[in-house]
Short mmCIF file of C-alpha atoms in Angstrom, two decimals:
data_model
loop_
_atom_site.label_atom_id
_atom_site.label_comp_id
_atom_site.label_asym_id
_atom_site.label_seq_id
_atom_site.Cartn_x
_atom_site.Cartn_y
_atom_site.Cartn_z
CA MET A 91 -32.87 22.06 0.47
CA PRO A 92 -31.17 18.99 2.00
CA PRO A 93 -27.91 17.83 0.36
CA ASN A 94 -28.20 15.33 -2.46
CA PRO A 95 -26.56 12.07 -1.24
CA GLU A 96 -25.33 11.16 -4.73
CA ARG A 97 -23.78 14.58 -5.27
CA THR A 98 -22.22 14.43 -1.80
CA GLU A 99 -20.64 11.03 -2.53
CA GLU A 100 -19.37 12.24 -5.92
CA THR A 101 -17.75 15.21 -4.20
CA ARG A 102 -16.14 12.98 -1.55
CA ILE A 103 -14.67 10.68 -4.19
CA ARG A 104 -13.40 13.60 -6.26
CA ILE A 105 -11.64 15.01 -3.19
CA LEU A 106 -10.23 11.59 -2.22
CA GLU A 107 -8.81 10.87 -5.65
CA THR A 108 -7.42 14.37 -6.06
CA ALA A 109 -5.72 14.14 -2.66
CA GLU A 110 -4.33 10.71 -3.53
CA ARG A 111 -2.76 12.07 -6.72
CA LEU A 112 -1.31 15.19 -5.09
CA TYR A 113 0.07 13.29 -2.10
CA ALA A 114 1.60 10.71 -4.46
CA LEU A 115 3.34 13.39 -6.51
CA HIS A 116 4.35 15.89 -3.81
CA GLY A 117 4.35 14.03 -0.48
CA ILE A 118 2.02 14.42 2.46
CA GLU A 119 3.72 17.51 3.83
CA GLY A 120 3.98 19.08 0.39
CA VAL A 121 0.25 19.43 -0.16
CA SER A 122 -2.18 21.82 1.53
CA THR A 123 -5.89 21.26 1.96
CA ARG A 124 -6.41 24.40 -0.14
CA GLN A 125 -4.56 22.77 -3.06
CA ILE A 126 -6.81 19.74 -2.76
CA VAL A 127 -9.90 21.96 -2.71
CA ILE A 128 -8.82 23.90 -5.81
CA GLU A 129 -7.71 20.89 -7.87
CA SER A 130 -10.82 18.91 -7.02
CA GLY A 131 -12.93 21.78 -8.36
CA GLN A 132 -14.60 22.74 -5.07
CA LYS A 133 -15.77 26.27 -4.40
CA ASN A 134 -16.03 25.88 -0.65
CA ASN A 135 -12.58 26.38 0.94
CA SER A 136 -13.67 24.17 3.84
CA ALA A 137 -14.71 21.23 1.64
CA VAL A 138 -11.99 18.91 2.97
CA THR A 139 -12.83 19.75 6.58
CA TYR A 140 -16.55 19.41 5.91
CA HIS A 141 -16.28 15.95 4.36
CA PHE A 142 -13.37 14.45 6.29
CA GLY A 143 -12.58 16.53 9.35
CA THR A 144 -8.79 16.40 9.73
CA PRO A 145 -5.94 15.73 7.26
CA LYS A 146 -5.22 12.48 9.15
CA ALA A 147 -8.83 11.40 8.67
CA LEU A 148 -8.48 12.19 4.96
CA LEU A 149 -5.48 9.85 4.71
CA LYS A 150 -7.44 7.07 6.38
CA ALA A 151 -10.40 7.72 4.09
CA ILE A 152 -8.19 7.31 0.99
CA PHE A 153 -6.92 3.97 2.31
CA ARG A 154 -10.47 2.88 3.06
CA HIS A 155 -11.71 4.00 -0.36
CA ARG A 156 -9.14 1.82 -2.12
CA SER A 157 -8.82 -1.05 0.34
CA ASP A 158 -12.49 -1.97 0.15
CA VAL A 159 -12.10 -2.88 -3.54
CA ILE A 160 -8.63 -4.43 -3.22
CA ASP A 161 -9.45 -6.50 -0.15
CA ALA A 162 -12.67 -7.86 -1.65
CA ASP A 163 -10.57 -9.14 -4.57
CA ARG A 164 -8.05 -10.55 -2.06
CA ALA A 165 -10.81 -12.45 -0.24
CA ARG A 166 -12.00 -13.99 -3.52
CA LEU A 167 -8.45 -14.96 -4.46
CA ILE A 168 -7.79 -16.65 -1.11
CA ALA A 169 -11.08 -18.56 -1.31
CA ALA A 170 -10.11 -19.95 -4.72
CA MET A 171 -6.57 -21.00 -3.77
CA ASN A 172 -5.66 -24.68 -3.50
CA ALA A 173 -9.16 -25.92 -4.33
CA GLY A 174 -10.65 -23.89 -1.51
CA ALA A 175 -8.01 -24.79 1.08
CA GLY A 176 -6.69 -21.21 1.11
CA LEU A 177 -3.14 -20.15 1.91
CA GLN A 178 -0.77 -23.11 2.16
CA THR A 179 2.67 -21.75 1.25
CA LEU A 180 4.72 -18.58 1.52
CA GLU A 181 4.21 -18.05 -2.21
CA ASP A 182 0.44 -18.25 -1.69
CA LEU A 183 0.84 -15.69 1.06
CA VAL A 184 2.75 -13.17 -1.06
CA VAL A 185 0.48 -13.63 -4.09
CA ALA A 186 -2.53 -12.95 -1.87
CA ILE A 187 -0.90 -9.75 -0.60
CA VAL A 188 0.47 -8.37 -3.86
CA ALA A 189 -1.70 -9.66 -6.72
CA PRO A 190 -4.91 -7.80 -5.76
CA VAL A 191 -2.93 -4.55 -5.49
CA VAL A 192 -1.38 -5.13 -8.91
CA ARG A 193 -4.75 -5.95 -10.44
CA PHE A 194 -6.12 -2.71 -9.04
CA MET A 195 -3.16 -0.74 -10.39
CA ALA A 196 -3.84 -2.21 -13.83
CA THR A 197 -7.27 -0.56 -13.81
CA ARG A 198 -5.82 2.93 -13.29
CA THR A 199 -4.13 4.96 -16.05
CA PRO A 200 -2.00 6.32 -14.55
CA SER A 201 -1.98 4.74 -11.10
CA PHE A 202 -1.09 6.85 -8.07
CA TYR A 203 -2.17 4.55 -5.24
CA MET A 204 1.16 2.93 -4.40
CA ARG A 205 3.01 6.23 -4.45
CA PHE A 206 0.36 7.62 -2.12
CA THR A 207 0.70 4.54 0.10
CA ARG A 208 4.49 4.95 0.24
CA GLU A 209 4.20 8.61 1.23
CA ALA A 210 1.49 7.88 3.80
CA MET A 211 3.51 5.06 5.36
CA GLN A 212 6.54 7.31 5.66
CA ALA A 213 4.50 10.11 7.19
CA MET A 214 2.51 7.95 9.61
CA GLY A 215 5.21 5.46 10.60
CA ARG A 216 5.32 1.72 11.23
CA PRO A 217 2.55 1.65 13.84
CA ALA A 218 0.18 2.91 11.16
CA ILE A 219 1.14 0.00 8.90
CA GLY A 220 0.13 -2.44 11.61
CA ALA A 221 -3.11 -0.57 12.24
CA THR A 222 -3.91 -0.58 8.52
CA ILE A 223 -3.32 -4.33 8.31
CA LEU A 224 -5.64 -4.93 11.26
CA PHE A 225 -8.29 -2.72 9.66
CA VAL A 226 -8.47 -4.69 6.39
CA PRO A 227 -10.13 -8.10 6.97
CA ALA A 228 -8.61 -10.29 4.22
CA TYR A 229 -5.17 -8.72 4.64
CA ARG A 230 -5.45 -9.34 8.38
CA SER A 231 -6.19 -13.01 7.72
CA VAL A 232 -3.14 -13.22 5.44
CA PHE A 233 -0.98 -11.60 8.11
CA MET A 234 -2.18 -14.01 10.80
CA ARG A 235 -1.64 -16.99 8.49
CA GLY A 236 1.84 -15.67 7.78
CA LEU A 237 2.72 -15.84 11.46
CA LEU A 238 1.96 -19.58 11.32
CA LEU A 239 3.79 -20.24 8.05
CA LEU A 240 6.97 -18.51 9.23
CA ASP A 241 7.83 -21.41 11.51
CA HIS A 242 11.52 -21.25 10.57
CA ILE A 243 12.21 -17.98 12.41
CA PRO A 244 11.69 -16.97 16.05
CA ILE A 245 8.26 -15.67 17.06
CA PRO A 246 9.43 -12.11 17.90
CA LYS A 247 10.80 -11.68 14.37
CA LYS A 248 7.81 -12.99 12.41
CA GLU A 249 5.78 -9.78 12.54
CA ASN A 250 8.83 -7.71 11.64
CA ARG A 251 9.56 -9.92 8.62
CA LEU A 252 5.98 -9.54 7.35
CA ILE A 253 6.08 -5.76 7.77
CA MET A 254 9.44 -5.62 5.97
CA VAL A 255 7.84 -7.40 3.01
CA ALA A 256 4.93 -4.92 3.08
CA GLU A 257 7.37 -2.01 3.02
CA PHE A 258 9.34 -3.64 0.19
CA TYR A 259 6.44 -4.33 -2.15
CA VAL A 260 4.93 -0.87 -1.59
CA GLN A 261 8.26 0.81 -2.35
CA GLN A 262 8.83 -1.28 -5.47
CA LEU A 263 5.35 -0.88 -6.93
CA ALA A 264 5.47 2.85 -6.18
CA SER A 265 8.72 3.01 -8.16
CA TRP A 266 7.06 1.22 -11.08
CA GLU A 267 4.18 3.71 -11.02
CA ALA A 268 6.67 6.57 -11.27
CA MET A 269 8.57 4.90 -14.12
CA ALA A 270 5.39 4.11 -16.02
CA THR A 271 3.89 7.59 -15.73
CA PRO A 272 4.50 9.51 -19.00
CA PRO A 273 6.20 11.37 -20.43
CA GLN A 274 9.43 9.43 -20.86
CA ALA A 275 12.44 11.07 -22.42
CA ASP A 276 14.06 9.72 -25.57
CA GLY A 277 16.74 7.22 -24.67
CA ASP A 278 15.17 6.13 -21.40
CA ASP A 279 15.31 2.43 -20.69
CA PRO A 280 12.03 0.70 -21.53
CA VAL A 281 9.72 0.22 -18.58
CA PRO A 282 8.91 -3.42 -17.79
CA THR A 283 5.27 -4.35 -17.95
CA LEU A 284 3.39 -4.30 -14.68
CA ALA A 285 3.01 -8.10 -14.83
CA GLU A 286 6.76 -8.62 -15.34
CA PHE A 287 7.68 -6.21 -12.59
CA ALA A 288 5.13 -7.63 -10.16
CA SER A 289 6.43 -11.16 -10.77
CA ASP A 290 9.91 -10.05 -9.70
CA VAL A 291 8.48 -8.31 -6.64
CA ILE A 292 6.58 -11.46 -5.65
CA GLU A 293 9.59 -13.74 -6.15
CA THR A 294 11.85 -11.46 -4.13
CA SER A 295 9.26 -11.10 -1.38
CA VAL A 296 8.93 -14.89 -1.11
CA GLY A 297 12.71 -15.08 -0.78
CA MET A 298 12.65 -12.49 2.00
CA LEU A 299 10.07 -14.50 3.94
CA ALA A 300 11.79 -17.83 3.32
CA ALA A 301 15.23 -16.60 4.39
CA PRO A 302 16.40 -18.52 7.49
CA GLU A 303 17.30 -16.93 10.77
CA PRO A 304 20.88 -15.70 10.21
CA LYS A 305 23.64 -17.37 12.19
CA ARG A 306 25.67 -14.57 13.69
CA SER A 307 29.37 -15.16 13.32
CA GLY A 308 32.04 -13.52 15.41
CA LEU A 309 32.63 -11.03 12.57
CA PHE A 310 28.93 -10.09 12.54
CA ASN A 311 28.88 -9.55 16.30
CA ASN A 312 32.05 -7.44 16.18
CA LEU A 313 30.71 -5.26 13.36
CA PHE A 314 27.46 -4.52 15.18
CA SER A 315 28.69 -4.56 18.76
CA SER A 316 28.59 -0.75 18.95
CA VAL A 317 25.12 -0.41 17.45
CA PRO A 318 22.52 0.54 20.10
CA GLY A 319 19.95 -2.14 20.83
#
């Protein structure tokens, strides 16, 4: 009997979401494919290999599974900005990057996606961040628009500044996910709402992008004169 496409897709999603949760909680290196198989309720020990091939392909599949939804929301948001004129300011830029992620997080109780993203970025390195940006159409358009809006810093530093902001917002939203995941102990500080926390992340990210090219004083040069590169 040929496989049922609906059952196959249900199995794929169950494996993806189980892997996302385990990677978020234990790190990429701290999770085996066997753990993913067991916790996703599969009987076939080769289920991950059958559906995704390699662990690296599984990571990419998780990104793709989530980014399709998030980036579609991002495209709608950009189209509605400034009466259809799209991204005009650095604040527009950061809102277009962060708000769709936050709106997605708000649909998950609890959310694991940003903790997974943080772990995956650390495991795969900066080149993978760039590749992920190029893979996601609306995010790619935001990134390219950002290169134009960052006209106050030199061209070679524009891409680095945008990636720094990506690393920052992922790290911060991952931290919120961890804080917001119960249980909390008695006496713990109250966790800010996701909307409050995201507003701070957006404001800080705008500040990072708007920061001028630093003027290196003699003290700065002396302090870093021995640093390679």
